Amino acid sequence: MPPASALALVRDRVLLAALLLIAAAVALKVYLLQASYFVEDDFLFFAGAHAADLSPEYLFSLHKGHLMPGGLFLAYLQTAFWPFNWWVSAGIMLALQTAALLGFLRLLWELFGRRWALLVPVTLYALAPLTVPVLGWWSAALNAVPLQLGTVLALLWTVRYLRTSDRRFALWAGIAVGFAMLFNVKAMFLPLLLFAVSVAALYPGGPVAAARRAWALHRPFWTSMGVLFGAYTVLYLARMRAGDGSEGAGVPEYGPAMAMVRGLLTEVFPVGALGGPLEWSPVTPTGGLIDAHGEIVLVSWAVFGVIVLASLWLRRRAWRAWTVLLGYLVVVDIIPTVVARGRFQEVAAADPRYVADAALVFALCLALAFLPTREERARAAVGQEAPGAVPGRATRVTAGLATAAYAGAAVFSTVTYADTLSGDRLQWYLDTVRVALDGVPEEGGLYSRPVPQDVVLEWNGHRRMSSYVLAPLADPDTAERMSSPEQSDRAYVFNDGGYLVPARPSDNSYVFGPAAGDECIESWDGLMAWPVRAEGGPPQIVTIGYTAEDPTEVAVALGDDWIDAELPAAEENGTWYVPVGAVGDQLALYTSADEVCVSWVSIGTMAPTVEGNPWDADEDDRTGE
């Protein structure tokens, strides 16, 4: 670009206004990220990367139905160099989101040329409340933000290719689609979106004639896009078959499926797309959802109706843009969500993350509905197409006021969403864990227990155990002690405050003691056995209370496990902890009856002896409080 042209572009008031708007939106997103922190699946990504090797099997594994090798690579990279560093993780996503905003501005400029009206769709996308929850939750951002960037770039380079027939732009469009596919399953539908937008806005004639012309003029390009779609579909199905069947698509149940369709399509999207919901509810550990009051939903639909009718009055072709939007919502957002989550998660019906990418498509379709592309203006100039109605001053003023109202509502919704986050609590928890791991006792068993529910939800099973979730923060030796805990006479666990404290058998453990009046449990030549219902897993510990004048050997048997242990001498109140991960319905203890007196035995999970700060507890004990 010549220096004079570059200088003129820098001084362009439309461009400067758009860049100022994007800068303000980025600042608002920084405010959001300051209130957020790692939560839920974020911990699972770090833990999974820590436990795995960087291999194709790891990169192409499914995470709760998501095929996302690009996201898993980023998680592995950050686990290796910056584990649980919030501003590295959030900063990368913020940079990609900023690139998507700038790319969207460039796309609009390419489609419609320089005009003040571009500020309306830029405002819609830059401040969209629908995109806020996915940015504030790192694991969701790993899927959603690269998809938005890939979508924008694929559209931009597709437009350039169709206008110039320069094969370099076709290649870059394919790369953009492939980039998005590395992060999000929804990207498999990008070829369909590119074709739909091109037919609706770039090729002349009715939809059928435009589709035929697209195939006739650019058959190799659209064929390559079809190949990308087919190849990704085959890969995803192959990865599903390679799994255990618990991840990926499934047959939805009618009740949850209909709740999702109704909630996402008729409530969450219209409310969030138009600046709502103002107040977020219900509030989950990952932030607020959209379960708006009836009047908010009705107002949103009324505004939506006015927008659509106004566009149809101004431009006859506007219906094409709204058809693209509806098709995108149904095919790309609703159907995949129902297939993936429609078996058990009705809460997804209020989750804006599932339609976050539609905010970008809505802003683009709004522009296509109201603004003629360069192709349309060129055809109108030579009489091949009837020009649309020219908006009057009143229409422009109304559009400006409506955009300002949207911006105010969107900013308010973003600020109130930040209030639903508990980033300070989660950061405090991890900082406490870091300090605790710096002072781990050299001896003693580091046993596993569930991390708090606001860190990782209960339904994640053994993936929410401290030995798995917190291991990326530990040095290699300590991480090994956490994942494969040793037998010991001392037990430690992380309490819900993140402190490493002494542990005891939990209240829901099986506990067996001697008969009334006896000091020792009666045995049959050293054999003791009890019926149990042991569920197994990393947190399961057998605790033996005993006295013995000399060291003695015992054996613990449960299910398929047979574990030998050597009890040190203990004149009184000896305790020995034995990790036993097997499932079983009978616990047996083999001892030398003349060498040891077993006073009690328990099996179950471990619990902290102190909740909160153990040093505060010590002070309370010393002061008699």
XYZ file of C-alpha atoms in Angstrom:
625
model
C 0.000 0.000 0.000
C 1.491 3.414 -0.932
C 2.411 5.652 2.046
C -0.199 8.223 1.047
C -2.931 5.585 0.971
C -1.827 4.186 4.312
C -1.850 7.666 5.840
C -5.325 8.347 4.473
C -6.558 5.058 5.887
C -5.137 5.848 9.308
C -6.920 9.203 9.234
C -10.214 7.681 8.073
C -12.865 8.655 10.620
C -14.955 5.531 10.034
C -11.938 3.313 10.631
C -10.855 5.291 13.693
C -14.349 5.111 15.175
C -14.496 1.356 14.574
C -11.051 0.822 16.105
C -12.008 2.946 19.109
C -15.135 0.845 19.544
C -13.117 -2.374 19.366
C -10.599 -1.005 21.872
C -13.428 -0.192 24.290
C -14.847 -3.687 23.825
C -11.449 -5.247 24.542
C -11.129 -3.133 27.692
C -14.543 -4.404 28.800
C -13.391 -7.972 28.192
C -10.278 -7.342 30.295
C -12.597 -6.226 33.103
C -14.477 -9.495 32.710
C -11.300 -11.587 32.776
C -10.142 -9.863 35.964
C -13.235 -11.245 37.685
C -12.794 -14.740 36.294
C -10.365 -17.609 36.909
C -9.890 -21.293 36.189
C -12.915 -23.438 37.021
C -14.442 -26.841 36.256
C -13.124 -28.231 32.934
C -10.110 -25.904 33.049
C -8.665 -28.059 35.819
C -9.443 -31.214 33.851
C -7.590 -29.906 30.807
C -4.461 -29.149 32.829
C -4.691 -32.449 34.698
C -5.242 -34.435 31.511
C -2.285 -32.761 29.826
C -0.100 -33.425 32.868
C -1.032 -37.112 32.890
C -0.572 -37.657 29.137
C 2.190 -37.615 26.565
C 2.002 -35.283 23.595
C 0.791 -37.915 21.147
C -1.884 -38.246 18.450
C -3.920 -40.366 20.864
C -3.972 -37.493 23.363
C -4.544 -34.729 20.819
C -7.380 -36.529 19.035
C -9.161 -37.845 22.111
C -12.704 -36.611 22.774
C -13.345 -34.357 25.751
C -17.040 -34.451 26.623
C -17.869 -34.814 22.956
C -15.390 -32.194 21.709
C -12.737 -33.107 19.145
C -10.259 -30.295 19.686
C -6.608 -31.175 18.997
C -5.709 -27.497 18.777
C -7.194 -26.769 22.183
C -5.531 -29.813 23.731
C -2.191 -28.747 22.262
C -2.560 -25.306 23.847
C -3.493 -26.960 27.151
C -0.437 -29.232 26.948
C 1.851 -26.317 26.093
C 0.606 -24.221 28.987
C 0.750 -27.175 31.395
C 4.392 -27.728 30.472
C 5.476 -24.101 30.842
C 2.783 -22.073 32.645
C 0.484 -24.421 34.610
C -2.545 -22.581 35.987
C -1.192 -19.174 34.937
C -4.421 -17.286 34.400
C -3.147 -14.340 32.407
C -1.201 -16.530 29.994
C -4.299 -18.633 29.307
C -6.736 -15.717 29.283
C -4.304 -13.482 27.406
C -4.026 -15.903 24.497
C -7.808 -16.108 24.230
C -8.138 -12.317 24.491
C -5.619 -11.887 21.669
C -7.554 -14.313 19.462
C -10.838 -12.554 20.328
C -9.316 -9.185 19.433
C -8.081 -10.619 16.140
C -11.610 -11.881 15.445
C -13.044 -8.402 16.061
C -10.506 -6.770 13.754
C -11.081 -9.469 11.161
C -14.827 -8.895 11.331
C -14.318 -5.190 10.672
C -12.146 -6.067 7.674
C -14.800 -8.512 6.424
C -17.512 -5.845 6.582
C -15.256 -3.335 4.833
C -14.582 -5.913 2.115
C -18.267 -6.744 1.637
C -19.829 -3.284 1.797
C -17.054 -0.763 1.395
C -16.410 2.254 3.589
C -19.578 3.519 5.277
C -20.637 4.692 8.710
C -23.298 1.987 8.842
C -20.540 -0.582 9.453
C -20.377 0.613 13.056
C -23.749 -1.013 13.775
C -22.748 -4.660 13.132
C -19.307 -4.018 14.619
C -21.011 -2.836 17.812
C -23.311 -5.841 17.831
C -20.437 -8.317 17.658
C -17.849 -6.441 19.719
C -20.161 -5.997 22.722
C -22.300 -9.126 22.296
C -23.270 -10.550 25.718
C -23.551 -13.990 24.100
C -19.767 -14.045 23.663
C -19.033 -13.032 27.255
C -19.522 -16.356 29.104
C -17.327 -18.317 26.682
C -14.471 -15.845 27.026
C -14.685 -15.866 30.823
C -14.390 -19.659 31.030
C -11.061 -20.789 29.616
C -12.077 -24.286 28.523
C -15.118 -22.848 26.714
C -12.942 -20.165 25.135
C -10.639 -22.887 23.772
C -13.587 -24.016 21.651
C -15.449 -20.804 20.926
C -12.875 -18.070 20.360
C -10.771 -19.848 17.689
C -14.037 -20.816 15.977
C -15.027 -17.151 15.767
C -11.623 -16.191 14.380
C -11.639 -19.045 11.883
C -15.162 -18.141 10.760
C -14.267 -14.498 10.153
C -11.085 -15.312 8.241
C -12.753 -18.041 6.178
C -15.528 -15.626 5.166
C -13.061 -12.836 4.382
C -10.826 -14.976 2.188
C -13.790 -16.659 0.511
C -15.149 -13.252 -0.502
C -11.752 -12.247 -1.843
C -11.375 -15.477 -3.787
C -14.825 -15.264 -5.354
C -14.111 -11.696 -6.451
C -10.563 -12.180 -7.744
C -10.274 -15.937 -8.524
C -6.841 -15.721 -6.887
C -6.115 -19.261 -5.713
C -4.063 -17.982 -2.804
C -7.250 -16.709 -1.191
C -8.903 -20.095 -1.772
C -5.976 -21.745 0.003
C -6.160 -19.301 2.903
C -9.912 -19.858 3.221
C -9.316 -23.612 3.461
C -6.594 -23.066 6.062
C -8.959 -20.886 8.104
C -11.611 -23.618 8.039
C -8.996 -26.206 9.038
C -7.789 -23.953 11.849
C -11.311 -23.688 13.257
C -11.751 -27.459 12.966
C -8.746 -27.940 15.253
C -10.708 -26.338 18.085
C -14.433 -26.879 17.613
C -16.675 -29.590 16.172
C -19.048 -26.888 14.908
C -16.376 -25.836 12.423
C -17.314 -28.841 10.292
C -20.305 -26.753 9.179
C -18.211 -23.764 8.067
C -18.211 -24.899 4.412
C -22.019 -24.798 4.517
C -21.975 -21.300 6.028
C -19.529 -20.055 3.399
C -21.717 -21.421 0.615
C -24.919 -20.024 2.140
C -23.489 -16.519 2.612
C -22.009 -16.520 -0.884
C -25.270 -17.604 -2.517
C -27.279 -15.122 -0.440
C -25.064 -12.092 -1.012
C -22.467 -12.481 -3.763
C -23.900 -14.403 -6.710
C -26.670 -12.826 -8.830
C -30.131 -14.272 -9.332
C -32.506 -16.146 -7.084
C -31.230 -18.676 -4.537
C -31.418 -21.655 -6.921
C -29.857 -19.762 -9.815
C -27.164 -18.357 -7.526
C -26.339 -21.826 -6.206
C -26.032 -23.184 -9.740
C -23.823 -20.270 -10.734
C -21.621 -20.837 -7.684
C -21.131 -24.480 -8.632
C -20.483 -23.649 -12.276
C -17.993 -20.834 -11.668
C -16.087 -22.115 -8.634
C -16.592 -25.870 -8.626
C -13.047 -26.785 -7.436
C -13.323 -24.434 -4.480
C -16.693 -25.705 -3.302
C -15.611 -29.299 -3.911
C -12.605 -28.794 -1.651
C -14.883 -27.362 1.012
C -17.103 -30.433 0.706
C -14.040 -32.645 1.109
C -13.121 -30.812 4.318
C -16.640 -31.340 5.633
C -16.629 -35.043 4.764
C -13.122 -35.718 6.066
C -13.851 -34.099 9.404
C -17.109 -36.040 9.745
C -15.295 -39.332 9.147
C -12.548 -38.402 11.616
C -15.030 -37.475 14.332
C -17.024 -40.679 13.933
C -13.804 -42.698 13.999
C -12.715 -41.060 17.257
C -16.129 -41.771 18.761
C -15.811 -45.451 17.841
C -12.317 -45.554 19.321
C -13.643 -44.291 22.668
C -15.657 -46.063 25.326
C -18.960 -44.596 24.182
C -19.250 -42.139 27.087
C -18.053 -39.181 25.003
C -19.635 -37.657 21.927
C -23.008 -37.845 20.260
C -25.896 -39.981 21.424
C -29.623 -40.442 21.058
C -31.306 -37.510 22.858
C -34.226 -37.908 25.220
C -37.403 -36.082 24.270
C -37.794 -33.995 27.442
C -34.273 -32.529 27.698
C -34.048 -32.174 23.913
C -37.238 -30.123 23.621
C -36.200 -28.017 26.603
C -32.949 -27.176 24.819
C -34.652 -26.301 21.549
C -37.154 -24.063 23.311
C -34.623 -22.464 25.637
C -31.744 -21.851 23.237
C -33.755 -20.876 20.169
C -36.632 -18.898 21.663
C -35.117 -17.428 24.834
C -31.334 -17.487 25.159
C -30.456 -16.382 21.633
C -32.958 -13.531 21.128
C -32.361 -12.148 24.614
C -28.566 -12.381 24.421
C -28.328 -11.206 20.807
C -30.121 -7.950 21.631
C -28.041 -6.937 24.648
C -29.674 -8.935 27.437
C -30.287 -10.491 29.799
C -29.235 -7.573 32.070
C -29.424 -9.915 35.080
C -28.058 -13.469 34.859
C -29.703 -16.420 36.567
C -29.352 -19.088 37.705
C -25.729 -18.730 38.796
C -23.479 -21.788 38.458
C -19.807 -22.254 39.449
C -18.883 -21.249 35.892
C -21.034 -18.097 35.881
C -24.578 -16.961 35.231
C -27.012 -18.429 32.711
C -29.937 -16.887 30.816
C -33.319 -17.793 32.250
C -34.946 -14.465 31.497
C -38.324 -13.280 32.741
C -41.204 -13.584 30.308
C -41.436 -9.854 29.686
C -37.745 -9.688 28.714
C -38.268 -12.505 26.225
C -41.361 -10.832 24.758
C -39.590 -7.478 24.386
C -36.648 -9.203 22.705
C -38.909 -10.901 20.186
C -40.772 -7.650 19.544
C -37.508 -5.836 18.808
C -36.363 -8.731 16.662
C -39.608 -8.559 14.697
C -39.226 -4.826 14.103
C -35.656 -5.329 12.846
C -36.666 -8.060 10.404
C -39.708 -6.165 9.090
C -37.706 -2.961 8.668
C -35.048 -4.797 6.677
C -37.667 -6.406 4.431
C -39.238 -2.998 3.812
C -35.892 -1.486 2.818
C -34.484 -4.446 0.862
C -36.294 -7.300 -0.826
C -33.228 -9.564 -0.552
C -33.129 -9.196 3.246
C -35.018 -12.459 3.764
C -31.968 -14.349 2.511
C -29.833 -13.058 5.365
C -32.404 -14.032 7.981
C -32.729 -17.477 6.400
C -28.961 -17.921 6.735
C -29.158 -16.925 10.405
C -32.031 -19.297 11.153
C -30.316 -22.131 9.307
C -27.098 -21.521 11.227
C -28.877 -21.541 14.568
C -30.693 -24.788 13.828
C -28.017 -26.731 11.957
C -24.843 -25.533 13.689
C -25.968 -24.661 17.218
C -29.225 -26.380 18.160
C -28.958 -29.821 16.545
C -25.352 -30.568 17.655
C -26.146 -29.400 21.183
C -29.245 -31.574 21.374
C -27.328 -34.586 20.053
C -24.424 -34.052 22.466
C -26.298 -32.932 25.580
C -29.922 -33.944 25.014
C -29.728 -37.067 27.141
C -29.285 -35.579 30.580
C -28.508 -31.852 30.735
C -31.617 -29.686 30.677
C -29.517 -26.898 32.232
C -27.937 -26.492 28.781
C -31.231 -24.902 27.702
C -30.221 -21.754 29.593
C -26.510 -21.782 28.713
C -25.508 -19.007 26.277
C -22.217 -20.746 25.480
C -23.996 -23.076 23.094
C -25.090 -20.199 20.850
C -22.160 -17.827 21.429
C -20.868 -18.240 17.875
C -24.273 -17.150 16.542
C -23.555 -13.601 17.780
C -21.023 -13.215 14.975
C -23.407 -14.660 12.384
C -26.237 -12.434 13.655
C -24.106 -9.305 13.265
C -23.096 -10.369 9.748
C -26.658 -11.233 8.723
C -27.932 -7.924 10.102
C -25.441 -6.145 7.860
C -26.420 -8.294 4.865
C -30.103 -7.608 5.528
C -29.741 -3.811 5.539
C -26.667 -3.024 3.432
C -26.072 -3.802 -0.252
C -22.802 -5.524 -1.048
C -20.466 -4.134 -3.689
C -21.806 -6.722 -6.145
C -25.387 -5.594 -5.581
C -24.483 -1.930 -6.045
C -22.610 -2.749 -9.246
C -25.546 -4.699 -10.663
C -27.956 -1.922 -9.692
C -25.734 0.647 -11.409
C -26.075 -1.117 -14.758
C -29.769 -1.848 -14.338
C -29.440 -5.586 -13.715
C -31.023 -5.287 -10.299
C -33.493 -2.878 -8.761
C -31.840 -0.664 -6.149
C -33.162 -0.865 -2.623
C -34.791 1.987 -0.761
C -32.358 4.609 0.515
C -32.706 5.097 4.287
C -33.747 8.607 5.218
C -32.397 10.753 8.006
C -35.055 9.528 10.436
C -34.119 5.919 9.708
C -30.420 6.632 10.274
C -31.105 8.450 13.532
C -33.316 5.600 14.721
C -30.593 3.080 13.871
C -28.045 5.145 15.775
C -30.241 5.425 18.855
C -31.053 1.705 18.747
C -27.347 0.868 18.497
C -26.580 3.120 21.459
C -29.347 1.468 23.489
C -27.969 -1.943 22.564
C -24.472 -0.884 23.596
C -25.713 0.326 26.975
C -27.628 -2.881 27.629
C -24.720 -5.043 26.462
C -22.205 -3.261 28.683
C -24.556 -3.550 31.653
C -25.074 -7.264 30.959
C -21.314 -7.818 30.783
C -20.729 -6.051 34.091
C -23.492 -7.995 35.833
C -22.130 -11.240 34.394
C -18.735 -10.466 35.905
C -20.503 -10.167 39.262
C -21.636 -13.818 38.973
C -18.055 -15.083 38.766
C -16.017 -16.266 41.748
C -12.545 -15.807 40.330
C -11.135 -14.336 43.545
C -12.167 -17.418 45.548
C -10.785 -19.826 42.939
C -7.509 -17.936 42.627
C -7.147 -17.893 46.409
C -7.716 -21.661 46.485
C -5.001 -22.373 43.911
C -2.566 -19.937 45.531
C -3.090 -21.754 48.828
C -2.451 -25.109 47.141
C 0.767 -23.758 45.619
C 2.048 -22.700 49.034
C 1.045 -26.052 50.544
C 2.892 -27.972 47.830
C 6.044 -25.986 48.544
C 6.069 -27.378 52.096
C 4.974 -30.998 51.691
C 6.234 -33.249 54.539
C 8.996 -35.597 53.412
C 7.186 -38.579 54.908
C 3.524 -39.475 55.014
C 0.829 -40.508 52.597
C -0.580 -37.805 50.334
C -4.060 -39.172 49.883
C -6.717 -38.094 47.453
C -10.130 -36.592 48.049
C -12.551 -34.577 45.920
C -11.729 -30.933 45.353
C -14.534 -28.472 46.213
C -17.590 -28.495 43.941
C -17.021 -24.901 42.880
C -13.678 -26.081 41.482
C -14.793 -29.300 39.714
C -18.357 -30.606 39.821
C -19.194 -33.921 41.469
C -20.438 -35.652 38.317
C -16.874 -35.732 36.932
C -16.197 -38.725 39.179
C -12.584 -39.619 39.881
C -11.451 -36.797 37.606
C -12.220 -34.402 40.458
C -9.773 -36.073 42.850
C -7.009 -33.866 44.234
C -4.368 -36.357 43.086
C -5.466 -35.713 39.494
C -6.562 -32.088 39.530
C -3.721 -30.566 41.564
C -0.819 -32.663 40.264
C 0.230 -30.096 37.588
C 1.199 -27.702 40.397
C 3.487 -30.213 42.128
C 7.098 -31.126 41.426
C 7.568 -34.555 39.782
C 8.340 -36.407 43.024
C 5.367 -34.930 44.864
C 3.084 -35.540 41.881
C 4.138 -39.196 41.939
C 3.393 -39.395 45.669
C -0.059 -37.959 44.979
C -0.929 -40.264 42.082
C 0.576 -43.407 43.677
C 0.386 -42.754 47.432
C 2.462 -44.933 49.697
C 1.519 -46.722 52.874
C 2.313 -44.661 55.930
C 1.640 -44.020 59.588
C 0.696 -40.435 58.725
C -2.015 -39.260 56.345
C -2.473 -35.895 54.657
C -5.175 -34.477 52.388
C -6.022 -31.102 50.903
C -8.982 -29.551 52.667
C -11.555 -27.373 50.914
C -9.450 -24.310 51.630
C -6.488 -25.717 49.712
C -4.378 -26.431 52.805
C -2.520 -29.735 53.213
C -3.628 -31.019 56.629
C -3.614 -34.292 58.605
C -6.375 -36.681 57.591
C -8.730 -39.141 59.218
C -11.226 -41.695 57.877
C -14.305 -39.881 56.603
C -17.646 -40.155 58.369
C -19.078 -42.392 55.634
C -16.300 -44.982 55.982
C -16.898 -48.534 57.140
C -15.441 -48.870 60.662
C -15.014 -52.189 62.476
C -13.996 -52.639 66.115
C -13.754 -55.328 68.791
C -16.655 -56.874 70.611
C -17.889 -55.138 73.745
C -15.356 -55.473 76.542
C -12.508 -56.563 74.235
C -9.460 -54.518 73.338
C -8.606 -56.414 70.158
C -10.680 -57.595 67.229
C -11.130 -61.333 67.411
C -9.448 -63.291 64.610
C -9.373 -66.851 63.339
C -5.665 -67.697 63.396
C -4.958 -64.098 62.459
C -7.688 -63.807 59.794
C -10.319 -61.071 60.053
C -13.020 -60.410 57.451
C -15.959 -58.039 57.090
C -18.670 -57.518 54.461
C -18.322 -54.160 52.710
C -19.455 -52.426 49.555
C -16.192 -50.918 48.376
C -16.451 -48.777 45.244
C -12.703 -48.592 44.666
C -10.729 -45.784 43.113
C -7.829 -43.531 44.103
C -9.376 -42.123 47.311
C -10.062 -45.508 48.944
C -7.886 -46.158 52.012
C -7.822 -48.988 54.558
C -6.825 -47.708 57.995
C -5.572 -50.097 60.669
C -5.505 -49.135 64.346
C -3.244 -51.447 66.371
C -0.629 -52.025 69.058
C 2.487 -54.158 68.556
C 5.697 -54.503 70.558
C 7.738 -55.270 67.445
C 7.330 -54.652 63.723
C 4.937 -57.158 62.178
C 3.641 -58.063 58.745
C -0.003 -58.048 57.687
C -1.840 -58.450 54.391
C -4.930 -56.603 53.173
C -7.229 -58.345 50.681
C -10.093 -56.690 48.813
C -11.478 -57.842 45.491
C -8.521 -58.558 43.223
C -6.045 -56.685 45.442
C -3.661 -58.413 47.844
C -1.424 -55.871 49.538
C 1.368 -56.682 51.985
C 2.174 -54.192 54.707
C 4.733 -53.981 57.492
C 3.397 -52.328 60.623
C 6.037 -50.548 62.708
C 6.160 -51.180 66.446
C 3.587 -49.151 68.374
C 3.048 -49.557 72.101
C -0.273 -47.713 71.850
C -2.541 -46.041 69.310
C -0.612 -47.158 66.252
C -2.191 -46.255 62.917
C -1.315 -47.468 59.444
C -2.831 -46.298 56.167
C -2.970 -48.611 53.142
C -4.236 -47.398 49.736
C -6.514 -50.061 48.229
C -8.130 -49.160 44.914
C -10.042 -52.355 44.186
C -13.789 -52.888 44.109
C -15.020 -55.607 46.434
C -17.683 -56.873 48.803
C -15.393 -58.339 51.468
C -12.419 -56.826 53.262
C -9.976 -59.302 54.811
C -6.969 -58.719 57.048
C -4.321 -61.394 57.583
C -2.164 -60.929 60.687
C 0.020 -62.811 63.146
C -2.375 -63.054 66.066
C 0.386 -63.320 68.674
C 2.295 -60.282 67.344
C -0.353 -57.588 66.909
C -3.573 -56.373 68.524
C -5.832 -54.820 65.905
C -8.132 -52.425 67.732
C -10.047 -51.053 64.742
C -10.149 -51.132 60.938
C -11.820 -48.773 58.474
C -12.192 -48.561 54.720
C -13.329 -45.532 52.781
C -12.212 -42.076 51.793
C -10.163 -39.698 53.902
C -11.324 -36.405 55.369
C -9.358 -33.435 56.708
C -9.011 -33.065 60.456
C -9.062 -29.283 60.011
C -11.191 -27.202 57.661
C -9.861 -23.826 56.614
C -6.482 -22.528 57.737
C -4.823 -25.062 60.094
C -2.687 -22.330 61.655
C -5.827 -20.478 62.721
C -7.079 -23.724 64.234
C -3.849 -24.092 66.204
C -4.223 -20.558 67.546
C -7.797 -21.318 68.569
C -6.607 -24.414 70.420
C -3.894 -22.483 72.259
C -6.259 -19.747 73.347
C -8.966 -22.167 74.404
C -11.469 -20.848 71.839
